[in-house]
């Protein structure tokens, strides 16, 4: 009993360390700020910005149904996690070297290489997600999952604040800074240039796109530390299905889950609504940059506000999840989704002096709801999935949502047709529908997992 308890503490600690590094990793290459600005600067195309926003989710989703069939009958899932994360680290390393060596001289080639390796990285993350979720579900009891994901977001978000300042330093010009901030910015840039030229043996100046390249190599480093942290988790061995189902039987499980589990069905509709309600997210930053005249360096402040609000809000999400249930985390965050599009819609009507503050509010709320959704989604998916069918339950849901992951691409088309502001208005309407669906979700926990936790 004591050994099991020690293993749970060890696993909680290393899983928390892994999650912290992963949050830092994602802050360096945030799709809605850093990558949208990078692609727009390379191509000048809103369609490409939308495609970039879709690729992360689409790549993450598409392999999960196949992966669930490969691992559901296996007691140990860690090898699959290791394969996925290894490919992810390699893909971002390739993005770094492509950015440095191709540069701005051939922007179309660089954009094509970036999108190819970015999709590979996202797909690899999809491969590693199911084993990760299964290991977490075996290591952390249902009534502690909201706390775990909340702490994961708190620590990662705290370091994400400093990442935001670093992004501002990398993407801004020295004459935009004064006093100590200007000195720190110059120090960051000097160190970055030294790293790229001396350590990587590449001669370059720290202009575009080398400044983004440094953010990419920081992403590689934190992804690697996240990878090795999770390898230290001692994976518990639980009963599994005795043999692998034929693929045709495996595919039939999904429709069966939808027919027989109304809460599973409702959760899928809720997630579809959220995907389409967030199709404007990649365009908040580009609208601010190219329509409202906000400077590129201000992207760093957007990340800081998002990370800081996320850190502060996570203590609240953990409390709500444990006190009132995970469904209330989802309901509250769905309500918060209503605010960013409506603020963005009216931001162009504000005086110039109020536009940046309005956008800081957008990203502040975005940080709160993003962290709430992360806590809610992760915990709720694990709670509603039957333990022995968990990989299939999660894998089928995420694969089914694959078409919805291209919502940002649809957003890029709508920007061309109706403009930024009316895209924001459409998203506001979809948010209302998603909020209504969220109110119908039920709180679910499986008794066998609760009994196992009581025994410990």
Coordinates of C-alpha atoms in Angstrom, one line a residue:
X1 CA 0.0 0.0 0.0
X2 CA 2.8 2.4 1.0
X3 CA 4.8 1.6 -2.2
X4 CA 1.7 2.3 -4.3
X5 CA 1.2 5.6 -2.5
X6 CA 4.8 6.5 -3.1
X7 CA 4.5 5.7 -6.8
X8 CA 1.4 7.9 -7.0
X9 CA 3.3 10.8 -5.5
X10 CA 6.3 10.2 -7.8
X11 CA 4.1 9.9 -10.8
X12 CA 2.1 13.1 -9.9
X13 CA 5.4 15.0 -9.5
X14 CA 7.0 13.9 -12.8
X15 CA 3.7 14.2 -14.7
X16 CA 3.4 17.8 -13.3
X17 CA 7.0 18.5 -14.5
X18 CA 6.2 17.2 -17.9
X19 CA 3.1 19.3 -18.2
X20 CA 5.0 22.4 -17.1
X21 CA 7.6 22.0 -19.8
X22 CA 4.9 21.3 -22.4
X23 CA 3.1 24.5 -21.5
X24 CA 6.3 26.4 -21.9
X25 CA 6.9 24.7 -25.2
X26 CA 3.5 25.7 -26.5
X27 CA 4.0 29.3 -25.4
X28 CA 7.2 29.7 -27.5
X29 CA 5.2 28.6 -30.6
X30 CA 1.7 29.8 -29.7
X31 CA -0.4 29.2 -32.8
X32 CA -2.7 32.2 -32.3
X33 CA 0.1 34.8 -31.9
X34 CA 3.7 33.7 -32.8
X35 CA 2.9 31.4 -35.6
X36 CA 0.1 33.4 -37.1
X37 CA 2.4 36.5 -37.3
X38 CA 5.2 34.3 -38.7
X39 CA 3.1 32.9 -41.5
X40 CA 1.4 36.2 -42.3
X41 CA 4.8 37.9 -42.6
X42 CA 6.0 35.1 -44.9
X43 CA 2.9 34.8 -47.2
X44 CA 0.7 37.8 -46.5
X45 CA -2.3 35.4 -46.7
X46 CA -5.1 35.1 -44.2
X47 CA -5.9 31.7 -45.7
X48 CA -2.4 30.5 -44.8
X49 CA -2.9 31.9 -41.3
X50 CA -6.1 29.9 -41.0
X51 CA -4.5 26.8 -42.3
X52 CA -1.7 27.1 -39.7
X53 CA -4.4 27.4 -37.0
X54 CA -6.1 24.3 -38.3
X55 CA -3.0 22.1 -38.7
X56 CA -2.2 21.9 -35.0
X57 CA -5.7 20.5 -34.2
X58 CA -6.1 18.4 -37.4
X59 CA -2.6 16.8 -37.0
X60 CA -3.3 16.1 -33.4
X61 CA -6.7 14.4 -34.1
X62 CA -6.3 12.3 -37.2
X63 CA -4.1 9.4 -36.0
X64 CA -5.9 8.8 -32.7
X65 CA -8.5 6.3 -33.9
X66 CA -5.7 4.1 -35.4
X67 CA -3.4 4.5 -32.4
X68 CA -6.2 3.5 -30.0
X69 CA -6.6 0.2 -31.9
X70 CA -2.9 -0.4 -31.6
X71 CA -2.6 0.2 -27.9
X72 CA -5.9 -0.5 -26.2
X73 CA -5.0 -4.2 -25.6
X74 CA -1.5 -3.4 -24.4
X75 CA -0.7 -3.0 -20.7
X76 CA 2.2 -0.7 -21.2
X77 CA 1.5 2.5 -23.2
X78 CA 4.8 4.4 -22.6
X79 CA 6.6 3.1 -25.7
X80 CA 4.0 4.7 -27.9
X81 CA 4.3 8.0 -26.0
X82 CA 8.1 7.8 -26.6
X83 CA 7.7 7.3 -30.4
X84 CA 5.3 10.3 -30.7
X85 CA 7.4 12.7 -28.7
X86 CA 10.7 11.7 -30.5
X87 CA 9.1 12.6 -33.8
X88 CA 7.8 15.9 -32.4
X89 CA 11.2 17.0 -31.2
X90 CA 12.8 16.1 -34.6
X91 CA 10.1 18.0 -36.5
X92 CA 10.7 21.2 -34.6
X93 CA 14.4 20.8 -34.9
X94 CA 13.9 20.6 -38.7
X95 CA 11.7 23.7 -38.6
X96 CA 14.5 25.6 -36.8
X97 CA 17.2 24.6 -39.4
X98 CA 14.8 25.3 -42.4
X99 CA 14.1 28.8 -41.0
X100 CA 17.8 29.6 -40.5
X101 CA 19.1 28.1 -43.8
X102 CA 16.2 29.1 -46.2
X103 CA 15.6 32.5 -44.6
X104 CA 13.5 35.3 -46.0
X105 CA 15.0 35.0 -49.5
X106 CA 12.6 32.2 -50.4
X107 CA 9.5 32.8 -48.3
X108 CA 7.2 30.4 -50.2
X109 CA 9.7 27.5 -49.8
X110 CA 10.1 28.3 -46.1
X111 CA 6.4 28.5 -45.6
X112 CA 5.9 25.1 -47.3
X113 CA 8.7 23.5 -45.2
X114 CA 7.3 25.0 -42.1
X115 CA 3.8 23.7 -42.7
X116 CA 5.0 20.3 -43.6
X117 CA 7.1 19.8 -40.5
X118 CA 4.4 21.5 -38.4
X119 CA 1.8 19.0 -39.5
X120 CA 4.3 16.2 -38.8
X121 CA 4.9 17.6 -35.3
X122 CA 1.1 17.9 -34.7
X123 CA 0.5 14.4 -35.9
X124 CA 3.3 13.1 -33.6
X125 CA 1.6 14.8 -30.7
X126 CA -1.6 13.0 -31.7
X127 CA 0.3 9.7 -31.5
X128 CA 1.6 10.5 -28.0
X129 CA -1.7 11.9 -26.6
X130 CA -3.6 8.7 -26.1
X131 CA -0.8 6.8 -24.2
X132 CA -0.3 10.0 -22.2
X133 CA -4.0 10.2 -21.3
X134 CA -4.1 6.5 -20.4
X135 CA -1.0 6.7 -18.2
X136 CA -2.4 9.8 -16.4
X137 CA -5.8 8.2 -15.9
X138 CA -4.1 5.1 -14.3
X139 CA -1.7 7.3 -12.2
X140 CA -4.1 10.0 -10.9
X141 CA -7.5 9.3 -9.3
X142 CA -10.7 10.9 -10.8
X143 CA -11.2 13.2 -7.8
X144 CA -7.6 14.5 -8.2
X145 CA -7.5 15.1 -11.9
X146 CA -9.0 18.6 -11.9
X147 CA -6.3 19.6 -9.3
X148 CA -3.5 18.0 -11.4
X149 CA -4.5 19.7 -14.6
X150 CA -5.0 23.0 -12.7
X151 CA -1.5 22.8 -11.2
X152 CA -0.1 21.8 -14.6
X153 CA -1.5 25.0 -16.0
X154 CA -0.4 27.2 -13.1
X155 CA 3.3 26.2 -13.2
X156 CA 3.4 26.2 -17.0
X157 CA 1.6 29.5 -17.2
X158 CA 3.9 31.2 -14.7
X159 CA 6.9 30.4 -16.9
X160 CA 4.8 31.4 -19.9
X161 CA 4.7 34.9 -18.6
X162 CA 8.5 35.1 -19.0
X163 CA 8.2 33.5 -22.4
X164 CA 6.0 36.4 -23.4
X165 CA 8.6 38.9 -22.4
X166 CA 11.2 36.9 -24.3
X167 CA 8.9 36.9 -27.4
X168 CA 8.6 40.6 -27.1
X169 CA 12.3 41.0 -27.0
X170 CA 12.9 38.7 -30.0
X171 CA 10.2 40.3 -32.2
X172 CA 10.6 44.0 -31.3
X173 CA 13.1 46.7 -32.3
X174 CA 15.6 48.1 -29.8
X175 CA 14.3 51.6 -30.3
X176 CA 10.9 50.5 -29.0
X177 CA 12.3 49.9 -25.5
X178 CA 13.7 52.3 -22.9
X179 CA 15.6 51.9 -19.6
X180 CA 16.1 48.5 -18.1
X181 CA 13.7 46.9 -20.5
X182 CA 15.8 48.1 -23.4
X183 CA 18.9 46.8 -21.8
X184 CA 17.3 43.3 -21.1
X185 CA 16.1 43.2 -24.7
X186 CA 19.6 43.9 -26.1
X187 CA 21.0 41.3 -23.7
X188 CA 18.5 38.7 -24.9
X189 CA 19.3 39.5 -28.5
X190 CA 23.0 39.4 -28.0
X191 CA 22.8 36.0 -26.3
X192 CA 20.5 34.7 -29.0
X193 CA 22.9 35.7 -31.8
X194 CA 25.8 34.2 -29.9
X195 CA 23.8 30.9 -29.5
X196 CA 22.9 30.7 -33.2
X197 CA 26.3 31.6 -34.5
X198 CA 28.6 29.8 -32.0
X199 CA 26.6 26.8 -30.8
X200 CA 24.7 26.1 -34.0
X201 CA 27.6 27.2 -36.2
X202 CA 25.3 29.3 -38.4
X203 CA 26.2 32.8 -39.6
X204 CA 23.2 35.1 -39.4
X205 CA 21.8 38.3 -38.2
X206 CA 19.0 38.5 -35.7
X207 CA 16.4 39.9 -38.1
X208 CA 13.4 38.1 -39.6
X209 CA 13.2 35.1 -39.7
X210 CA 16.1 34.4 -37.4
X211 CA 14.3 35.9 -34.4
X212 CA 11.5 33.4 -34.9
X213 CA 14.1 30.6 -35.4
X214 CA 15.4 31.2 -31.9
X215 CA 11.8 30.8 -30.5
X216 CA 11.6 27.5 -32.4
X217 CA 14.8 26.2 -30.9
X218 CA 13.6 27.1 -27.4
X219 CA 10.5 25.1 -28.3
X220 CA 12.7 22.1 -29.2
X221 CA 14.5 22.3 -25.9
X222 CA 11.4 22.5 -23.7
X223 CA 9.7 19.7 -25.7
X224 CA 12.8 17.5 -25.0
X225 CA 12.7 18.2 -21.3
X226 CA 9.0 17.5 -21.3
X227 CA 9.7 14.2 -23.0
X228 CA 12.3 12.9 -20.6
X229 CA 10.3 14.1 -17.6
X230 CA 7.4 11.8 -18.5
X231 CA 9.7 8.9 -19.1
X232 CA 10.4 8.9 -15.4
X233 CA 6.8 8.1 -14.6
X234 CA 6.3 4.5 -13.4
X235 CA 3.4 3.3 -15.5
X236 CA 0.8 1.4 -13.4
X237 CA -0.4 -1.9 -14.9
X238 CA -4.2 -2.3 -15.0
X239 CA -6.4 -4.9 -16.7
X240 CA -6.9 -4.5 -20.4
X241 CA -8.8 -6.2 -23.2
X242 CA -7.2 -9.6 -23.8
X243 CA -6.5 -9.1 -27.5
X244 CA -6.5 -6.6 -30.3
X245 CA -9.8 -6.2 -32.1
X246 CA -9.9 -6.3 -35.9
X247 CA -9.9 -2.8 -37.3
X248 CA -13.5 -3.1 -38.6
X249 CA -14.8 -4.1 -35.2
X250 CA -12.8 -1.3 -33.6
X251 CA -14.4 1.2 -36.0
X252 CA -17.9 0.0 -35.1
X253 CA -17.3 0.9 -31.5
X254 CA -17.5 4.6 -32.2
X255 CA -21.2 4.6 -33.5
X256 CA -22.0 2.3 -30.6
X257 CA -20.6 4.8 -28.0
X258 CA -22.6 7.6 -29.6
X259 CA -25.9 5.6 -29.7
X260 CA -25.7 4.3 -26.1
X261 CA -24.1 7.2 -24.2
X262 CA -26.0 10.4 -24.4
X263 CA -23.5 12.3 -22.4
X264 CA -20.7 11.2 -24.7
X265 CA -22.8 12.4 -27.7
X266 CA -23.6 15.8 -26.0
X267 CA -19.9 16.3 -25.2
X268 CA -19.0 15.7 -28.9
X269 CA -21.6 18.3 -30.0
X270 CA -20.2 20.7 -27.4
X271 CA -16.7 20.3 -28.7
X272 CA -17.8 20.8 -32.3
X273 CA -19.4 24.1 -31.2
X274 CA -16.3 25.2 -29.5
X275 CA -14.1 24.5 -32.5
X276 CA -16.3 26.6 -34.8
X277 CA -16.7 29.3 -32.2
X278 CA -12.9 29.6 -31.9
X279 CA -12.3 29.8 -35.7
X280 CA -11.5 33.5 -35.3
X281 CA -8.8 33.0 -32.7
X282 CA -5.8 32.9 -35.1
X283 CA -7.1 36.3 -36.6
X284 CA -7.2 38.3 -33.4
X285 CA -3.4 39.0 -33.6
X286 CA -3.4 39.6 -37.4
X287 CA -6.3 41.9 -37.1
X288 CA -4.5 43.9 -34.4
X289 CA -1.3 44.0 -36.4
X290 CA -2.6 44.8 -39.9
X291 CA -5.9 46.5 -39.4
X292 CA -5.5 48.3 -36.0
X293 CA -1.8 49.2 -36.4
X294 CA -0.6 47.4 -33.3
X295 CA 3.2 46.9 -33.3
X296 CA 4.6 43.3 -33.8
X297 CA 6.4 43.5 -30.4
X298 CA 3.1 43.9 -28.7
X299 CA 2.4 40.2 -29.4
X300 CA 4.7 39.5 -26.5
X301 CA 2.4 41.5 -24.2
X302 CA -0.6 39.5 -25.5
X303 CA 1.2 36.3 -24.5
X304 CA 2.1 37.8 -21.1
X305 CA -1.5 38.8 -20.4
X306 CA -2.8 35.4 -21.5
X307 CA -0.2 33.5 -19.4
X308 CA -0.7 35.7 -16.3
X309 CA -4.5 35.4 -16.4
X310 CA -4.2 31.7 -16.9
X311 CA -1.9 31.3 -13.9
X312 CA -4.3 33.3 -11.6
X313 CA -7.4 31.5 -12.9
X314 CA -6.1 27.9 -12.5
X315 CA -6.4 28.0 -8.7
X316 CA -10.1 28.9 -9.3
X317 CA -10.6 26.1 -11.9
X318 CA -9.0 23.5 -9.6
X319 CA -11.4 24.6 -6.8
X320 CA -14.4 24.6 -9.0
X321 CA -13.6 21.1 -10.4
X322 CA -13.2 19.5 -7.0
X323 CA -16.0 21.4 -5.2
X324 CA -18.7 21.5 -7.8
X325 CA -17.6 19.1 -10.6
X326 CA -15.8 19.3 -13.9
X327 CA -19.0 20.1 -15.8
X328 CA -19.1 23.5 -14.1
X329 CA -15.6 24.3 -15.3
X330 CA -16.8 23.6 -18.9
X331 CA -20.0 25.7 -18.4
X332 CA -18.2 28.7 -17.0
X333 CA -15.5 28.7 -19.7
X334 CA -18.1 28.3 -22.4
X335 CA -19.7 31.5 -21.1
X336 CA -16.4 33.3 -21.2
X337 CA -16.0 32.3 -24.9
X338 CA -18.7 35.0 -25.6
X339 CA -16.5 37.9 -24.7
X340 CA -13.4 37.9 -27.1
X341 CA -15.2 38.0 -30.4
X342 CA -17.6 40.7 -29.3
X343 CA -14.7 42.8 -27.9
X344 CA -12.7 42.3 -31.1
X345 CA -15.8 43.3 -33.2
X346 CA -16.0 46.7 -31.5
X347 CA -12.3 47.3 -31.0
X348 CA -12.0 49.0 -34.4
X349 CA -14.5 51.6 -33.3
X350 CA -12.5 52.6 -30.3
X351 CA -10.1 55.5 -30.1
X352 CA -6.6 54.5 -31.0
X353 CA -5.4 54.9 -27.4
X354 CA -7.9 52.2 -26.2
X355 CA -7.3 49.6 -28.9
X356 CA -4.3 47.9 -27.3
X357 CA -6.0 47.9 -23.8
X358 CA -9.1 46.3 -25.4
X359 CA -6.9 43.6 -27.0
X360 CA -5.2 43.0 -23.7
X361 CA -8.6 42.2 -22.3
X362 CA -9.2 39.8 -25.2
X363 CA -6.1 37.9 -24.5
X364 CA -6.6 38.1 -20.7
X365 CA -10.0 36.4 -21.0
X366 CA -8.5 34.1 -23.6
X367 CA -5.9 32.9 -21.1
X368 CA -8.6 32.3 -18.5
X369 CA -10.9 30.3 -20.7
X370 CA -8.1 28.4 -22.5
X371 CA -6.8 27.2 -19.2
X372 CA -10.3 26.4 -18.0
X373 CA -11.0 24.4 -21.2
X374 CA -7.7 22.5 -20.8
X375 CA -8.6 21.5 -17.2
X376 CA -12.2 20.8 -18.1
X377 CA -11.6 18.8 -21.3
X378 CA -8.8 16.7 -20.0
X379 CA -10.5 15.8 -16.7
X380 CA -14.0 15.3 -18.3
X381 CA -12.8 13.1 -21.1
X382 CA -11.0 10.8 -18.6
X383 CA -14.0 10.8 -16.2
X384 CA -16.7 9.8 -18.8
X385 CA -14.6 7.1 -20.6
X386 CA -14.9 3.5 -19.3
X387 CA -11.4 2.4 -18.1
X388 CA -10.9 -0.5 -20.4
X389 CA -12.2 1.3 -23.4
X390 CA -10.6 4.7 -22.6
X391 CA -8.2 4.8 -25.6
X392 CA -11.1 4.0 -28.0
X393 CA -13.5 6.4 -26.3
X394 CA -11.0 9.3 -26.6
X395 CA -9.5 8.3 -29.9
X396 CA -12.9 8.0 -31.7
X397 CA -14.1 11.3 -30.3
X398 CA -11.0 13.2 -31.4
X399 CA -10.9 11.6 -34.9
X400 CA -14.6 12.4 -35.4
X401 CA -13.8 16.0 -34.6
X402 CA -11.1 16.1 -37.4
X403 CA -13.3 18.1 -39.9
X404 CA -14.1 20.7 -37.2
X405 CA -10.4 21.3 -36.7
X406 CA -10.3 23.1 -40.1
X407 CA -12.6 25.8 -38.7
X408 CA -9.7 28.3 -38.7
X409 CA -9.2 27.6 -42.4
X410 CA -12.9 28.3 -42.9
X411 CA -12.3 31.5 -40.9
X412 CA -9.6 32.5 -43.4
X413 CA -12.1 32.1 -46.2
X414 CA -14.7 34.1 -44.3
X415 CA -12.2 36.9 -43.7
X416 CA -11.8 37.2 -47.5
X417 CA -15.6 37.2 -48.0
X418 CA -17.0 39.2 -45.1
X419 CA -14.0 40.7 -43.4
X420 CA -12.6 40.4 -39.9
X421 CA -15.4 42.1 -37.9
X422 CA -18.2 40.0 -39.3
X423 CA -16.2 36.8 -38.7
X424 CA -16.0 37.8 -35.1
X425 CA -19.8 38.3 -35.1
X426 CA -20.4 34.9 -36.6
X427 CA -18.2 33.3 -33.8
X428 CA -20.2 35.1 -31.2
X429 CA -23.4 33.5 -32.4
X430 CA -21.8 30.0 -32.4
X431 CA -20.6 30.6 -28.8
X432 CA -24.2 31.1 -27.7
X433 CA -25.1 27.7 -29.1
X434 CA -22.0 26.0 -27.5
X435 CA -22.9 27.6 -24.1
X436 CA -26.4 26.1 -24.3
X437 CA -25.1 22.7 -25.0
X438 CA -22.6 22.9 -22.1
X439 CA -25.5 23.4 -19.6
X440 CA -26.8 19.9 -20.6
X441 CA -23.6 18.1 -19.7
X442 CA -23.8 15.7 -16.7
X443 CA -21.1 14.9 -14.0
X444 CA -19.8 11.4 -14.5
X445 CA -17.3 9.3 -12.5
X446 CA -16.8 5.5 -12.7
X447 CA -17.3 3.7 -9.5
X448 CA -14.5 1.1 -10.0
X449 CA -11.9 3.9 -10.2
X450 CA -13.3 5.6 -7.1
X451 CA -13.2 2.3 -5.2
X452 CA -9.6 1.8 -6.2
X453 CA -8.7 5.3 -4.9
X454 CA -10.4 4.6 -1.6
X455 CA -8.4 1.4 -1.1
X456 CA -5.2 3.4 -1.5

